Each structure stands twice: as structure tokens, then as C-alpha cells.
């Protein structure tokens, strides 16, 4: 059996998605992957506390403070030092340096709190996303996990999970409903990518991951089929 894939989680906030990944991967005796490093874009955030509590290595890299080139070099050095195989952006609010995006092509995932390709792109983060969803009048939103490319929110979609937009929803109410689903879909999507071609197609909740023809990692194709709406979603 091969070694667990070593994950770095990048976070800029409270880190509840980071926590979902830690809870899913780190306690199991023979997991497909483990969270080995947390990269935070600023000090004092919840994600760092969560890393410390779980005994996971962490580093603060604020590109705005350090400067782009230097931050990229330090990021690459940390990723190499911790022998990172996969990067997960979980509420990361800064640009990832191009060198890192290119090096981790097919091995970097992002979670977005809406159904891409709608409601994504530059400036679409946090409550702005949920406000735009409500104002548009769509009846369904959801969570999307996708591979990261050099364009905002445009990489290949790995998994999506729908969530209803209810009459009278506030951005906060919708955000909470989507976040609950994010915590469920993100570990499943990361696990599917970490397992790569060894993974049999499997159904998990309302989302069905099906690895197509499965070329060797890092570049893989995952077909996702929707099932029933989550009961608590
Ligand atoms: C999530 O909604 C995520 O999709 C978005 O930012 C939020 C992060 O929440 N990009 P947390 O830091 O994981 O609690």
C-alpha cells in the first residue's frame, strides 16, 4: 500500500473546512491522505488554533506583508520541506503564486461556496457570493470543489453538492446551509483525488464520484453525478 498523500491546507479564516479535513483524515489508521501542514495568510486566525490543537505544523505567509516574490519562495520551501503532495485551498483569500499553481497542476483543489461556473471569479468570496445568489433569484446554490488553474474559479470541477435557496433567505442563512455541505463534500473530493486511479467509483451521500479512465495522478478526471438533495441541506 502506498504512503498517505501529504496535504497542505491553505486558510485565511476560521478554518471549519480545515477541521473537517483533519477529522476525516488524521485519526484513521491507514488513510489515503493526511493533513501535514497548514499555511495561513495572516496570524491570529482560527485555522492556526485548529492546526496547533491537532499537532499539525503551520506557517504564516502573508504575501501583502512579505512581498510577492519572497512569499512565493518561502511557500515553495515549506511545501518541499513537508514533502507536500496535494494542496487544498479552504477559505484562502490571497492569490496563489503562479510557480506554485504550475508545480501543483492537477494537485491543488479549492472549495467555492456556490455552484460554479456561476457566482465565481474575482471579488466573489464570502457573503458577496451568497448575496449575489439571492439577488439573482436562482432557487439552487451549493458547494463546488474544483482543481485550481491560473484563472479564478475556472479549473476542472471535481464535485458539486446542491443546496436549496429558500424564500426569505439572508446571505448568512444561506452561507450556513452551504457551509454544512462544504464540510461533507470537501473531504470526499480530496479523498477521491488522493486515491487517484486506485479508487473504485463510489457513491457518497448525494454525490457520486466516478473516476473516468483514470490516468495516473496528478491529472485525473472525475465524473460527478447528482443524486437526491441532502435532507438537512
Ligand atoms: C467557506 O465558505 C469557503 O467556501 C470559503 O470561505 C469559507 C471558509 O470557511 N471560500 P472556513 O474558514 O473553512 O470556516
CSV table of N, CA and C in Angstrom, one decimal, residues 9 12 26 31 37 42 52-53 62 72 74 83-84 104 109 123 149 157-158 168 182 191 193 196 205:
chain,number,residue,atom,x,y,z
A,9,UNK,N,-3.1,22.5,3.8
A,9,UNK,CA,-4.3,23.2,3.7
A,9,UNK,C,-4.0,24.7,3.8
A,12,UNK,N,-7.5,31.3,5.4
A,12,UNK,CA,-7.4,32.7,5.8
A,12,UNK,C,-8.4,33.1,6.9
A,26,UNK,N,-7.0,12.6,9.6
A,26,UNK,CA,-5.9,12.4,10.5
A,26,UNK,C,-6.1,11.3,11.6
A,31,UNK,N,-5.1,6.1,6.4
A,31,UNK,CA,-5.9,7.0,5.5
A,31,UNK,C,-5.2,7.1,4.1
A,37,UNK,N,0.4,20.1,6.9
A,37,UNK,CA,0.8,21.4,7.0
A,37,UNK,C,-0.4,22.4,6.8
A,42,UNK,N,-2.6,35.0,7.5
A,42,UNK,CA,-2.3,36.0,8.5
A,42,UNK,C,-2.3,35.3,9.9
A,52,UNK,N,-2.7,24.0,15.6
A,52,UNK,CA,-1.9,23.8,16.8
A,52,UNK,C,-2.6,22.7,17.7
A,53,UNK,N,-3.9,22.8,17.9
A,53,UNK,CA,-4.7,21.8,18.7
A,53,UNK,C,-4.5,20.4,18.2
A,62,UNK,N,2.0,35.9,4.7
A,62,UNK,CA,1.2,37.0,4.3
A,62,UNK,C,1.9,37.7,3.1
A,72,UNK,N,6.4,33.7,-2.4
A,72,UNK,CA,6.3,32.5,-3.2
A,72,UNK,C,7.5,31.6,-2.9
A,74,UNK,N,9.2,31.4,-0.2
A,74,UNK,CA,9.0,30.8,1.2
A,74,UNK,C,8.0,29.7,1.1
A,83,UNK,N,7.2,17.9,2.2
A,83,UNK,CA,7.0,16.9,1.2
A,83,UNK,C,5.5,16.8,0.8
A,84,UNK,N,4.9,17.9,0.5
A,84,UNK,CA,3.5,18.0,0.2
A,84,UNK,C,3.2,17.5,-1.2
A,104,UNK,N,1.9,22.5,-8.8
A,104,UNK,CA,0.8,21.6,-8.3
A,104,UNK,C,-0.3,21.4,-9.3
A,109,UNK,N,-6.7,21.8,-5.0
A,109,UNK,CA,-8.1,21.9,-5.0
A,109,UNK,C,-8.6,23.1,-4.3
A,123,UNK,N,-13.2,38.7,-6.8
A,123,UNK,CA,-14.1,39.5,-6.0
A,123,UNK,C,-15.3,38.7,-5.4
A,149,UNK,N,-6.6,26.4,-11.4
A,149,UNK,CA,-5.8,26.8,-12.6
A,149,UNK,C,-5.4,28.2,-12.4
A,157,UNK,N,-14.0,21.1,-12.6
A,157,UNK,CA,-14.9,20.8,-11.5
A,157,UNK,C,-14.8,19.3,-11.1
A,158,UNK,N,-14.5,19.1,-9.8
A,158,UNK,CA,-14.3,17.7,-9.3
A,158,UNK,C,-15.6,17.2,-8.7
A,168,UNK,N,-37.0,34.1,1.5
A,168,UNK,CA,-36.7,34.9,2.7
A,168,UNK,C,-35.3,34.7,3.2
A,182,UNK,N,-20.3,22.0,2.6
A,182,UNK,CA,-18.9,22.1,2.3
A,182,UNK,C,-18.1,21.1,3.1
A,191,UNK,N,-10.3,13.0,-0.9
A,191,UNK,CA,-10.0,11.6,-0.8
A,191,UNK,C,-10.0,11.0,-2.2
A,193,UNK,N,-9.4,12.4,-5.1
A,193,UNK,CA,-8.2,12.8,-5.8
A,193,UNK,C,-7.0,12.2,-5.2
A,196,UNK,N,-6.7,8.6,-6.4
A,196,UNK,CA,-6.4,8.6,-7.8
A,196,UNK,C,-6.9,7.3,-8.5
A,205,UNK,N,-23.2,10.0,-0.1
A,205,UNK,CA,-24.3,10.9,0.1
A,205,UNK,C,-24.9,11.2,-1.3
